[in-house]
PDB file of C-alpha atoms in Angstrom:
ATOM      1  CA  MET A 237       0.190  -0.469   0.034  1.00 71.00           C
ATOM      2  CA  ILE A 238       1.012   3.621  -0.091  1.00 76.00           C
ATOM      3  CA  VAL A 239       2.480   4.848   3.187  1.00 77.00           C
ATOM      4  CA  ASP A 240       3.150   8.250   1.875  1.00 80.00           C
ATOM      5  CA  CYS A 241       3.540  10.700  -1.630  1.00 82.00           C
ATOM      6  CA  ALA A 242       4.681  14.275  -2.410  1.00 84.00           C
ATOM      7  CA  ILE A 243       6.388  16.673  -4.407  1.00 87.00           C
ATOM      8  CA  TYR A 244       9.248  18.317  -2.794  1.00 87.00           C
ATOM      9  CA  ARG A 245      10.413  21.726  -4.353  1.00 87.00           C
ATOM     10  CA  ASP A 246      13.589  23.840  -2.577  1.00 83.00           C
ATOM     11  CA  GLY A 247      13.156  21.635   0.021  1.00 81.00           C
ATOM     12  CA  CYS A 248       9.959  21.708   0.987  1.00 86.00           C
ATOM     13  CA  ARG A 249       7.029  19.302   0.955  1.00 85.00           C
ATOM     14  CA  THR A 250       4.465  20.588  -1.379  1.00 84.00           C
ATOM     15  CA  GLU A 251       0.659  19.355  -2.588  1.00 75.00           C
ATOM     16  CA  GLY A 252       0.701  18.287  -5.989  1.00 69.00           C
ATOM     17  CA  PRO A 253      -1.823  15.998  -8.456  1.00 67.00           C
ATOM     18  CA  ALA A 254      -2.748  12.977  -7.031  1.00 69.00           C
ATOM     19  CA  ASP A 255      -2.320  11.304 -10.260  1.00 75.00           C
ATOM     20  CA  PHE A 256       1.432   9.661 -10.203  1.00 72.00           C
ATOM     21  CA  SER A 257       1.795  10.735 -14.094  1.00 75.00           C
ATOM     22  CA  ASP A 258       0.412  14.308 -13.615  1.00 81.00           C
ATOM     23  CA  ALA A 259       3.151  14.716 -10.316  1.00 81.00           C
ATOM     24  CA  LEU A 260       5.834  13.557 -11.874  1.00 81.00           C
ATOM     25  CA  ASP A 261       5.124  15.037 -15.393  1.00 82.00           C
ATOM     26  CA  GLN A 262       4.644  18.740 -12.912  1.00 84.00           C
ATOM     27  CA  ALA A 263       8.071  17.929 -10.456  1.00 81.00           C
ATOM     28  CA  ARG A 264      10.103  17.668 -13.832  1.00 82.00           C
ATOM     29  CA  ALA A 265       8.582  20.915 -16.068  1.00 82.00           C
ATOM     30  CA  SER A 266       9.474  22.342 -12.591  1.00 78.00           C
ATOM     31  CA  GLY A 267      13.125  21.443 -12.522  1.00 76.00           C
ATOM     32  CA  ASP A 268      13.443  21.989  -9.415  1.00 80.00           C
ATOM     33  CA  ALA A 269      11.139  19.507  -7.883  1.00 88.00           C
ATOM     34  CA  PHE A 270      11.179  15.527  -7.333  1.00 89.00           C
ATOM     35  CA  LEU A 271       8.471  13.557  -6.314  1.00 89.00           C
ATOM     36  CA  TRP A 272       8.813  10.759  -3.314  1.00 88.00           C
ATOM     37  CA  ILE A 273       6.305   7.890  -3.175  1.00 88.00           C
ATOM     38  CA  GLY A 274       6.845   5.636  -0.502  1.00 87.00           C
ATOM     39  CA  LEU A 275       5.316   1.781  -0.789  1.00 88.00           C
ATOM     40  CA  HIS A 276       4.806  -1.061   2.170  1.00 88.00           C
ATOM     41  CA  GLU A 277       4.567  -4.499   0.556  1.00 87.00           C
ATOM     42  CA  PRO A 278       2.985  -3.715  -2.524  1.00 86.00           C
ATOM     43  CA  THR A 279       1.240  -6.229  -4.255  1.00 85.00           C
ATOM     44  CA  GLU A 280       2.332  -7.078  -8.108  1.00 85.00           C
ATOM     45  CA  LYS A 281      -1.072  -5.028  -8.817  1.00 84.00           C
ATOM     46  CA  GLU A 282      -0.506  -1.953  -6.646  1.00 80.00           C
ATOM     47  CA  PHE A 283       2.809  -2.125  -8.368  1.00 85.00           C
ATOM     48  CA  GLU A 284       2.251  -2.164 -11.748  1.00 86.00           C
ATOM     49  CA  LEU A 285       1.047   1.618 -12.044  1.00 82.00           C
ATOM     50  CA  VAL A 286       3.658   2.403  -9.986  1.00 84.00           C
ATOM     51  CA  THR A 287       5.883   1.081 -12.762  1.00 86.00           C
ATOM     52  CA  SER A 288       4.529   1.809 -15.494  1.00 83.00           C
ATOM     53  CA  GLU A 289       4.288   5.793 -14.503  1.00 82.00           C
ATOM     54  CA  PHE A 290       8.152   5.734 -13.560  1.00 84.00           C
ATOM     55  CA  GLY A 291       9.852   2.870 -16.595  1.00 85.00           C
ATOM     56  CA  LEU A 292      11.083   1.266 -13.334  1.00 89.00           C
ATOM     57  CA  HIS A 293      13.295  -1.633 -14.835  1.00 90.00           C
ATOM     58  CA  PRO A 294      11.352  -5.145 -14.556  1.00 90.00           C
ATOM     59  CA  LEU A 295      14.093  -6.881 -13.139  1.00 91.00           C
ATOM     60  CA  ALA A 296      14.538  -4.495 -10.256  1.00 91.00           C
ATOM     61  CA  VAL A 297      10.939  -4.310 -10.195  1.00 90.00           C
ATOM     62  CA  GLU A 298      10.606  -8.123  -9.755  1.00 90.00           C
ATOM     63  CA  ASP A 299      13.242  -7.993  -7.129  1.00 89.00           C
ATOM     64  CA  ALA A 300      11.010  -5.540  -5.115  1.00 89.00           C
ATOM     65  CA  LEU A 301       8.028  -7.158  -4.643  1.00 88.00           C
ATOM     66  CA  ARG A 302       9.255 -10.549  -4.056  1.00 84.00           C
ATOM     67  CA  ALA A 303      12.046  -9.210  -1.373  1.00 79.00           C
ATOM     68  CA  HIS A 304      14.159 -11.876   0.436  1.00 84.00           C
ATOM     69  CA  GLN A 305      17.556  -9.761  -1.904  1.00 87.00           C
ATOM     70  CA  ARG A 306      20.945  -9.066  -0.423  1.00 91.00           C
ATOM     71  CA  PRO A 307      22.425  -5.143  -0.224  1.00 93.00           C
ATOM     72  CA  LYS A 308      23.050  -3.937  -3.625  1.00 93.00           C
ATOM     73  CA  LEU A 309      23.053  -1.124  -5.926  1.00 94.00           C
ATOM     74  CA  GLU A 310      22.156  -2.044  -9.896  1.00 93.00           C
ATOM     75  CA  VAL A 311      21.945   1.115 -12.248  1.00 92.00           C
ATOM     76  CA  TYR A 312      19.823   0.427 -14.727  1.00 91.00           C
ATOM     77  CA  ASP A 313      18.932   3.044 -17.815  1.00 87.00           C
ATOM     78  CA  ASP A 314      16.032   5.458 -16.202  1.00 86.00           C
ATOM     79  CA  SER A 315      16.845   4.439 -12.690  1.00 89.00           C
ATOM     80  CA  LEU A 316      19.204   3.720  -9.333  1.00 92.00           C
ATOM     81  CA  PHE A 317      17.795   0.543  -7.849  1.00 94.00           C
ATOM     82  CA  LEU A 318      19.302  -0.069  -4.282  1.00 94.00           C
ATOM     83  CA  VAL A 319      18.436  -2.340  -1.672  1.00 94.00           C
ATOM     84  CA  LEU A 320      18.891  -2.241   2.653  1.00 93.00           C
ATOM     85  CA  LYS A 321      18.401  -4.774   4.782  1.00 92.00           C
ATOM     86  CA  PRO A 322      17.367  -2.200   8.097  1.00 91.00           C
ATOM     87  CA  VAL A 323      18.178  -4.604  11.511  1.00 91.00           C
ATOM     88  CA  GLN A 324      16.296  -4.213  15.019  1.00 89.00           C
ATOM     89  CA  TYR A 325      17.531  -6.617  17.994  1.00 88.00           C
ATOM     90  CA  ASP A 326      15.095  -7.449  20.208  1.00 86.00           C
ATOM     91  CA  ASP A 327      16.759  -7.507  23.998  1.00 80.00           C
ATOM     92  CA  ASN A 328      14.369 -10.277  25.095  1.00 80.00           C
ATOM     93  CA  ALA A 329      14.046 -12.300  22.794  1.00 79.00           C
ATOM     94  CA  GLY A 330      17.670 -11.726  21.760  1.00 79.00           C
ATOM     95  CA  ALA A 331      16.792 -12.133  18.110  1.00 86.00           C
ATOM     96  CA  VAL A 332      17.892 -10.009  15.128  1.00 88.00           C
ATOM     97  CA  THR A 333      15.282  -9.021  12.840  1.00 88.00           C
ATOM     98  CA  ALA A 334      15.867  -8.227   9.408  1.00 89.00           C
ATOM     99  CA  GLY A 335      13.841  -5.793   7.429  1.00 88.00           C
ATOM    100  CA  GLU A 336      13.784  -5.068   3.653  1.00 90.00           C
ATOM    101  CA  LEU A 337      13.911  -1.730   2.127  1.00 91.00           C
ATOM    102  CA  MET A 338      14.561  -1.023  -1.996  1.00 92.00           C
ATOM    103  CA  VAL A 339      15.107   3.124  -2.987  1.00 93.00           C
ATOM    104  CA  PHE A 340      14.315   3.690  -7.041  1.00 93.00           C
ATOM    105  CA  VAL A 341      16.053   7.102  -8.210  1.00 92.00           C
ATOM    106  CA  GLY A 342      15.336   8.434 -11.109  1.00 89.00           C
ATOM    107  CA  ASP A 343      14.704  11.258 -13.061  1.00 87.00           C
ATOM    108  CA  SER A 344      12.895  13.924 -10.506  1.00 87.00           C
ATOM    109  CA  PHE A 345      11.558  10.615  -8.388  1.00 89.00           C
ATOM    110  CA  VAL A 346      12.059   8.632  -5.705  1.00 91.00           C
ATOM    111  CA  VAL A 347      10.279   5.269  -4.779  1.00 92.00           C
ATOM    112  CA  THR A 348      10.473   3.114  -1.398  1.00 91.00           C
ATOM    113  CA  VAL A 349       9.581  -0.045  -0.813  1.00 91.00           C
ATOM    114  CA  ARG A 350       9.589  -1.541   2.228  1.00 89.00           C
ATOM    115  CA  HIS A 351       9.142  -5.276   3.379  1.00 88.00           C
ATOM    116  CA  GLY A 352       8.845  -6.228   7.659  1.00 82.00           C
ATOM    117  CA  GLU A 353       8.821  -4.156  10.163  1.00 77.00           C
ATOM    118  CA  THR A 354      11.191  -2.609  11.157  1.00 74.00           C
ATOM    119  CA  ASN A 355      10.633   0.733   9.346  1.00 72.00           C
ATOM    120  CA  PRO A 356      12.916   3.657   9.555  1.00 76.00           C
ATOM    121  CA  LEU A 357      11.478   5.645   6.293  1.00 77.00           C
ATOM    122  CA  GLY A 358       9.026   7.576   9.029  1.00 76.00           C
ATOM    123  CA  SER A 359      11.808   9.452  11.027  1.00 83.00           C
ATOM    124  CA  VAL A 360      13.844   9.631   7.790  1.00 86.00           C
ATOM    125  CA  ARG A 361      11.305  11.452   6.230  1.00 85.00           C
ATOM    126  CA  ASP A 362      10.025  13.812   8.994  1.00 86.00           C
ATOM    127  CA  ARG A 363      13.772  14.864   9.622  1.00 88.00           C
ATOM    128  CA  LEU A 364      14.571  15.628   5.661  1.00 87.00           C
ATOM    129  CA  GLU A 365      11.312  17.498   5.783  1.00 86.00           C
ATOM    130  CA  LYS A 366      12.641  19.570   8.915  1.00 87.00           C
ATOM    131  CA  ALA A 367      16.344  20.170   6.752  1.00 85.00           C
ATOM    132  CA  PRO A 368      14.977  22.161   3.512  1.00 84.00           C
ATOM    133  CA  GLU A 369      18.470  22.626   2.803  1.00 85.00           C
ATOM    134  CA  VAL A 370      19.424  18.608   2.428  1.00 84.00           C
ATOM    135  CA  LEU A 371      16.389  18.067   0.487  1.00 84.00           C
ATOM    136  CA  GLN A 372      17.612  20.582  -1.636  1.00 83.00           C
ATOM    137  CA  HIS A 373      19.758  18.216  -3.623  1.00 85.00           C
ATOM    138  CA  GLY A 374      17.122  16.052  -4.585  1.00 86.00           C
ATOM    139  CA  PRO A 375      16.493  12.556  -4.479  1.00 90.00           C
ATOM    140  CA  THR A 376      20.034  11.844  -3.868  1.00 90.00           C
ATOM    141  CA  ALA A 377      19.708  13.560  -0.084  1.00 90.00           C
ATOM    142  CA  VAL A 378      16.822  10.844   0.346  1.00 91.00           C
ATOM    143  CA  MET A 379      19.107   8.145  -0.249  1.00 92.00           C
ATOM    144  CA  TYR A 380      21.818   9.011   1.690  1.00 92.00           C
ATOM    145  CA  ALA A 381      18.843   9.737   4.380  1.00 92.00           C
ATOM    146  CA  VAL A 382      17.742   6.081   4.046  1.00 92.00           C
ATOM    147  CA  SER A 383      21.398   4.501   3.892  1.00 93.00           C
ATOM    148  CA  ASP A 384      22.648   6.774   7.029  1.00 92.00           C
ATOM    149  CA  ALA A 385      19.501   6.028   9.155  1.00 92.00           C
ATOM    150  CA  VAL A 386      19.773   1.946   7.705  1.00 93.00           C
ATOM    151  CA  VAL A 387      23.804   1.953   8.799  1.00 93.00           C
ATOM    152  CA  ASP A 388      23.272   4.168  11.965  1.00 92.00           C
ATOM    153  CA  HIS A 389      20.828   2.019  13.190  1.00 91.00           C
ATOM    154  CA  TYR A 390      23.415  -0.659  13.208  1.00 93.00           C
ATOM    155  CA  LEU A 391      25.733   0.681  14.873  1.00 92.00           C
ATOM    156  CA  ASP A 392      22.935   0.606  17.910  1.00 90.00           C
ATOM    157  CA  VAL A 393      22.543  -2.735  17.412  1.00 91.00           C
ATOM    158  CA  ALA A 394      26.153  -3.704  17.426  1.00 91.00           C
ATOM    159  CA  ASP A 395      26.310  -1.862  20.854  1.00 90.00           C
ATOM    160  CA  SER A 396      23.436  -3.842  22.003  1.00 90.00           C
ATOM    161  CA  LEU A 397      25.012  -7.444  20.885  1.00 90.00           C
ATOM    162  CA  HIS A 398      28.319  -6.145  22.318  1.00 89.00           C
ATOM    163  CA  ALA A 399      26.547  -5.644  26.111  1.00 88.00           C
ATOM    164  CA  ASP A 400      24.833  -8.999  25.951  1.00 87.00           C
ATOM    165  CA  LEU A 401      27.628 -10.458  24.413  1.00 87.00           C
ATOM    166  CA  GLU A 402      29.482  -9.439  27.655  1.00 85.00           C
ATOM    167  CA  GLU A 403      27.130 -11.129  30.278  1.00 84.00           C
ATOM    168  CA  LEU A 404      27.398 -14.603  27.977  1.00 82.00           C
ATOM    169  CA  GLU A 405      30.714 -14.353  28.464  1.00 82.00           C
ATOM    170  CA  THR A 406      30.785 -13.033  32.540  1.00 81.00           C
ATOM    171  CA  GLU A 407      28.515 -16.602  32.643  1.00 78.00           C
ATOM    172  CA  VAL A 408      30.872 -18.597  30.982  1.00 78.00           C
ATOM    173  CA  PHE A 409      33.995 -17.558  32.991  1.00 77.00           C
ATOM    174  CA  ALA A 410      32.282 -17.554  36.314  1.00 71.00           C
ATOM    175  CA  PRO A 411      34.493 -18.712  39.232  1.00 67.00           C
ATOM    176  CA  ASP A 412      32.430 -21.438  41.007  1.00 61.00           C
ATOM    177  CA  GLY A 413      31.175 -22.846  36.985  1.00 54.00           C
ATOM    178  CA  ALA A 414      27.952 -21.299  37.104  1.00 52.00           C
ATOM    179  CA  ALA A 415      27.321 -21.724  33.393  1.00 54.00           C
ATOM    180  CA  GLY A 416      24.441 -22.998  32.855  1.00 56.00           C
ATOM    181  CA  GLN A 417      23.743 -26.677  30.846  1.00 62.00           C
ATOM    182  CA  ASN A 418      22.741 -24.830  27.656  1.00 74.00           C
ATOM    183  CA  THR A 419      25.581 -22.605  27.520  1.00 77.00           C
ATOM    184  CA  ALA A 420      26.883 -24.158  24.037  1.00 77.00           C
ATOM    185  CA  GLY A 421      23.547 -23.770  23.282  1.00 80.00           C
ATOM    186  CA  ARG A 422      23.074 -20.637  23.873  1.00 82.00           C
ATOM    187  CA  ILE A 423      26.278 -19.025  22.663  1.00 84.00           C
ATOM    188  CA  TYR A 424      25.813 -20.988  18.226  1.00 85.00           C
ATOM    189  CA  ALA A 425      22.455 -19.641  18.759  1.00 85.00           C
ATOM    190  CA  PHE A 426      23.783 -15.825  19.337  1.00 87.00           C
ATOM    191  CA  LYS A 427      25.972 -16.937  16.922  1.00 88.00           C
ATOM    192  CA  ARG A 428      23.312 -17.641  14.311  1.00 89.00           C
ATOM    193  CA  GLU A 429      22.093 -13.979  15.548  1.00 89.00           C
ATOM    194  CA  VAL A 430      25.861 -12.280  14.456  1.00 90.00           C
ATOM    195  CA  MET A 431      25.170 -14.013  11.209  1.00 90.00           C
ATOM    196  CA  GLU A 432      22.292 -12.547  10.807  1.00 90.00           C
ATOM    197  CA  PHE A 433      23.495  -8.741  11.160  1.00 92.00           C
ATOM    198  CA  ARG A 434      26.751  -9.967   9.181  1.00 91.00           C
ATOM    199  CA  ARG A 435      24.425 -10.672   6.353  1.00 91.00           C
ATOM    200  CA  ALA A 436      22.976  -7.224   6.634  1.00 91.00           C
ATOM    201  CA  ALA A 437      25.772  -5.313   6.682  1.00 92.00           C
ATOM    202  CA  GLY A 438      28.415  -6.904   5.102  1.00 92.00           C
ATOM    203  CA  PRO A 439      27.381  -6.480   1.576  1.00 93.00           C
ATOM    204  CA  LEU A 440      25.851  -3.152   1.902  1.00 93.00           C
ATOM    205  CA  ALA A 441      30.033  -2.555   1.931  1.00 93.00           C
ATOM    206  CA  GLU A 442      30.425  -2.639  -1.623  1.00 94.00           C
ATOM    207  CA  PRO A 443      27.122  -0.353  -2.680  1.00 93.00           C
ATOM    208  CA  MET A 444      28.131   2.445  -0.358  1.00 93.00           C
ATOM    209  CA  GLU A 445      31.414   2.578  -1.922  1.00 93.00           C
ATOM    210  CA  ARG A 446      29.709   2.758  -5.568  1.00 92.00           C
ATOM    211  CA  LEU A 447      27.981   5.559  -3.881  1.00 91.00           C
ATOM    212  CA  ALA A 448      30.477   7.305  -2.775  1.00 90.00           C
ATOM    213  CA  GLY A 449      32.905   7.467  -5.866  1.00 87.00           C
ATOM    214  CA  ALA A 450      32.366   9.334  -9.481  1.00 81.00           C
ATOM    215  CA  GLY A 451      30.276   8.264 -12.304  1.00 81.00           C
ATOM    216  CA  VAL A 452      27.026   7.278 -10.805  1.00 87.00           C
ATOM    217  CA  PRO A 453      24.577   8.179 -12.883  1.00 87.00           C
ATOM    218  CA  PHE A 454      21.548  10.255 -11.069  1.00 86.00           C
ATOM    219  CA  VAL A 455      23.432  10.716  -7.780  1.00 87.00           C
ATOM    220  CA  HIS A 456      24.788  14.759  -7.147  1.00 82.00           C
ATOM    221  CA  GLU A 457      28.556  15.168  -7.625  1.00 82.00           C
ATOM    222  CA  GLY A 458      28.154  16.936  -4.083  1.00 81.00           C
ATOM    223  CA  SER A 459      26.663  14.007  -2.277  1.00 84.00           C
ATOM    224  CA  ARG A 460      30.057  11.515  -2.550  1.00 88.00           C
ATOM    225  CA  PRO A 461      31.246  13.199   0.883  1.00 89.00           C
ATOM    226  CA  PHE A 462      28.173  12.032   2.117  1.00 90.00           C
ATOM    227  CA  PHE A 463      28.272   8.513   1.135  1.00 92.00           C
ATOM    228  CA  ARG A 464      31.522   7.972   1.707  1.00 93.00           C
ATOM    229  CA  ASP A 465      30.455   9.343   5.857  1.00 93.00           C
ATOM    230  CA  VAL A 466      28.460   6.388   5.041  1.00 94.00           C
ATOM    231  CA  SER A 467      30.937   4.080   4.388  1.00 93.00           C
ATOM    232  CA  ASP A 468      33.294   4.755   6.959  1.00 95.00           C
ATOM    233  CA  HIS A 469      30.223   4.443   9.475  1.00 93.00           C
ATOM    234  CA  LEU A 470      29.688   0.700   8.068  1.00 94.00           C
ATOM    235  CA  THR A 471      33.288  -0.462   7.656  1.00 94.00           C
ATOM    236  CA  ARG A 472      33.379  -0.120  11.962  1.00 93.00           C
ATOM    237  CA  VAL A 473      30.061  -2.102  12.006  1.00 93.00           C
ATOM    238  CA  ASN A 474      31.223  -3.971   9.817  1.00 93.00           C
ATOM    239  CA  GLU A 475      34.708  -4.586  11.847  1.00 93.00           C
ATOM    240  CA  HIS A 476      32.333  -4.394  14.820  1.00 91.00           C
ATOM    241  CA  VAL A 477      30.665  -7.752  13.323  1.00 91.00           C
ATOM    242  CA  GLU A 478      34.008  -9.625  12.969  1.00 91.00           C
ATOM    243  CA  GLY A 479      34.753  -8.826  16.316  1.00 90.00           C
ATOM    244  CA  LEU A 480      31.944 -10.580  17.983  1.00 89.00           C
ATOM    245  CA  ASP A 481      32.360 -12.948  15.178  1.00 89.00           C
ATOM    246  CA  ARG A 482      35.370 -14.154  16.772  1.00 89.00           C
ATOM    247  CA  LEU A 483      34.606 -13.616  20.279  1.00 89.00           C
ATOM    248  CA  LEU A 484      32.000 -15.689  19.868  1.00 87.00           C
ATOM    249  CA  SER A 485      34.541 -18.383  18.795  1.00 86.00           C
ATOM    250  CA  ASP A 486      37.231 -17.629  21.161  1.00 85.00           C
ATOM    251  CA  ILE A 487      34.076 -18.628  23.976  1.00 85.00           C
ATOM    252  CA  LEU A 488      32.623 -21.519  23.039  1.00 82.00           C
ATOM    253  CA  SER A 489      36.202 -22.875  22.568  1.00 81.00           C
ATOM    254  CA  ALA A 490      37.096 -22.103  26.401  1.00 80.00           C
ATOM    255  CA  HIS A 491      33.524 -23.286  26.913  1.00 77.00           C
ATOM    256  CA  LEU A 492      34.764 -26.470  26.000  1.00 77.00           C
ATOM    257  CA  ALA A 493      38.020 -26.672  27.607  1.00 76.00           C
ATOM    258  CA  GLN A 494      36.299 -25.412  30.748  1.00 74.00           C
ATOM    259  CA  MET A 495      33.351 -28.760  29.778  1.00 74.00           C
ATOM    260  CA  GLY A 496      36.602 -31.013  29.133  1.00 74.00           C
ATOM    261  CA  VAL A 497      38.330 -29.805  32.625  1.00 70.00           C
ATOM    262  CA  ARG A 498      35.561 -30.421  34.756  1.00 72.00           C
ATOM    263  CA  GLN A 499      34.995 -33.876  33.198  1.00 71.00           C
ATOM    264  CA  ASN A 500      38.391 -34.672  33.789  1.00 75.00           C
ATOM    265  CA  ASP A 501      38.012 -33.031  37.630  1.00 73.00           C
ATOM    266  CA  ASP A 502      34.946 -35.741  37.790  1.00 72.00           C
ATOM    267  CA  MET A 503      36.069 -38.840  36.198  1.00 80.00           C
ATOM    268  CA  ARG A 504      39.567 -38.023  38.950  1.00 76.00           C
ATOM    269  CA  LYS A 505      36.653 -37.810  42.294  1.00 78.00           C
ATOM    270  CA  ILE A 506      35.193 -40.820  41.047  1.00 78.00           C
ATOM    271  CA  SER A 507      38.255 -43.677  40.446  1.00 79.00           C
ATOM    272  CA  ALA A 508      39.865 -41.354  43.886  1.00 78.00           C
ATOM    273  CA  TRP A 509      36.266 -42.746  45.680  1.00 78.00           C
ATOM    274  CA  ALA A 510      36.500 -46.252  43.582  1.00 81.00           C
ATOM    275  CA  ALA A 511      39.843 -46.466  44.629  1.00 76.00           C
ATOM    276  CA  MET A 512      38.570 -46.115  48.354  1.00 76.00           C
ATOM    277  CA  ALA A 513      35.950 -48.349  47.680  1.00 78.00           C
ATOM    278  CA  ALA A 514      37.913 -50.935  46.370  1.00 79.00           C
ATOM    279  CA  VAL A 515      40.284 -51.552  49.650  1.00 74.00           C
ATOM    280  CA  PRO A 516      37.583 -52.795  52.211  1.00 78.00           C
ATOM    281  CA  THR A 517      35.758 -54.865  49.329  1.00 78.00           C
ATOM    282  CA  MET A 518      39.003 -56.445  48.497  1.00 73.00           C
ATOM    283  CA  ILE A 519      39.440 -57.126  52.189  1.00 72.00           C
ATOM    284  CA  ALA A 520      36.255 -58.440  53.039  1.00 73.00           C
ATOM    285  CA  GLY A 521      36.213 -60.556  49.653  1.00 73.00           C
ATOM    286  CA  ILE A 522      39.843 -62.023  51.379  1.00 65.00           C
ATOM    287  CA  TYR A 523      38.285 -62.667  54.651  1.00 64.00           C
ATOM    288  CA  GLY A 524      35.178 -64.149  53.129  1.00 66.00           C
ATOM    289  CA  MET A 525      36.985 -67.439  50.935  1.00 59.00           C
ATOM    290  CA  ASN A 526      35.844 -69.511  54.068  1.00 61.00           C
ATOM    291  CA  PHE A 527      39.228 -71.147  53.860  1.00 56.00           C
ATOM    292  CA  THR A 528      40.538 -72.820  57.371  1.00 59.00           C
ATOM    293  CA  HIS A 529      43.812 -71.198  57.516  1.00 56.00           C
ATOM    294  CA  MET A 530      43.259 -67.389  57.657  1.00 62.00           C
ATOM    295  CA  PRO A 531      45.489 -65.646  59.514  1.00 64.00           C
ATOM    296  CA  GLU A 532      43.908 -64.214  62.886  1.00 61.00           C
ATOM    297  CA  LEU A 533      40.953 -66.411  62.567  1.00 62.00           C
ATOM    298  CA  LYS A 534      41.182 -67.563  66.215  1.00 65.00           C
ATOM    299  CA  GLN A 535      41.709 -64.139  67.709  1.00 66.00           C
ATOM    300  CA  PRO A 536      39.272 -61.828  69.671  1.00 68.00           C
ATOM    301  CA  TRP A 537      40.680 -59.123  68.275  1.00 66.00           C
ATOM    302  CA  GLY A 538      40.398 -60.053  64.139  1.00 65.00           C
ATOM    303  CA  TYR A 539      37.197 -58.768  63.430  1.00 65.00           C
ATOM    304  CA  PRO A 540      38.083 -55.322  64.842  1.00 72.00           C
ATOM    305  CA  GLY A 541      41.661 -55.568  63.492  1.00 71.00           C
ATOM    306  CA  ALA A 542      40.056 -55.690  60.063  1.00 71.00           C
ATOM    307  CA  LEU A 543      38.209 -52.775  60.669  1.00 74.00           C
ATOM    308  CA  VAL A 544      40.864 -50.934  61.662  1.00 77.00           C
ATOM    309  CA  LEU A 545      42.831 -51.383  58.484  1.00 75.00           C
ATOM    310  CA  MET A 546      40.127 -51.272  56.218  1.00 76.00           C
ATOM    311  CA  ALA A 547      39.604 -47.422  58.036  1.00 82.00           C
ATOM    312  CA  GLY A 548      43.288 -46.543  58.049  1.00 83.00           C
ATOM    313  CA  VAL A 549      43.994 -48.026  54.179  1.00 79.00           C
ATOM    314  CA  ILE A 550      40.915 -45.574  53.681  1.00 79.00           C
ATOM    315  CA  VAL A 551      42.061 -42.315  55.578  1.00 83.00           C
ATOM    316  CA  VAL A 552      45.652 -42.837  53.803  1.00 81.00           C
ATOM    317  CA  LEU A 553      44.139 -42.090  50.668  1.00 77.00           C
ATOM    318  CA  TYR A 554      41.729 -40.059  51.514  1.00 79.00           C
ATOM    319  CA  ARG A 555      44.417 -37.792  52.323  1.00 81.00           C
ATOM    320  CA  TRP A 556      46.932 -38.567  48.968  1.00 78.00           C
ATOM    321  CA  PHE A 557      43.942 -37.953  46.673  1.00 73.00           C
ATOM    322  CA  LYS A 558      43.427 -34.490  48.715  1.00 78.00           C
ATOM    323  CA  ARG A 559      46.947 -33.485  48.294  1.00 76.00           C
ATOM    324  CA  ARG A 560      47.020 -34.414  44.381  1.00 71.00           C
ATOM    325  CA  GLY A 561      43.709 -32.197  44.148  1.00 71.00           C
ATOM    326  CA  TRP A 562      42.090 -34.848  43.100  1.00 67.00           C
ATOM    327  CA  LEU A 563      39.356 -34.850  45.734  1.00 67.00           C
TER     328      LEU A 563
END
């Protein structure tokens, strides 16, 4: 459905014709205006009118309708097609969700198509309408503002992920071994969320570098430094994501190593208790063989002597295992 539609002249919003074609003709005729249409999950029928009026390339239209695209920048004869993936991080669920945002930029028009619940466009349009000096640069200003909002939110998501990762790291390396039984599963789940974030931020680096360079049609020359700034921020995000992924791998390796050490400690304790239990079992087994000629069978202190011998050997073994750290 159409979320918003407006003509911007000299950086200010103006009312225009309701018909797309008339509004676009009016924007082009004035020479200093452009039309911005925002759509949310349009159907094929709803998008047909936009496609025919703006002359959008059929391959880009297909991508915009189906979604599930990687971030990319496509250059066509009559328009630019930019795909972004805004992300949202739910602290309570510990889940990264990615939406999809397509931006068509052409001669005096911008068409934005949004899929998913993550929506930076409302705040972007409000902010741009309060900054007419930015909107004066035309459709390129909208593309820059959308890209900047998406990448800036990447930084916020990266900081939230890092904070939660620090909590997980503290739990894994707790001195009292308080890590939960499903810690490895939580680390793997966290790694999947970081991978989802990487799929959104990583491929966007190449389109931002192209927009920061020269030779891209429909892009205002004065906007190159601004896209370079977005590219720098995106580089920071990708470096942060790489660091999170490496740290998660290190935490998982350390956790598995800790589990191995704890299992070895448990086995040593079990072995020590089994050795102490074997001594009285052995002595009792010998005296239970019912031979006539057994040591001290006729002595009244034979039975308590055997018990004292068992207890003495167990005490000696216990102290020896304790000194060696097995118990």
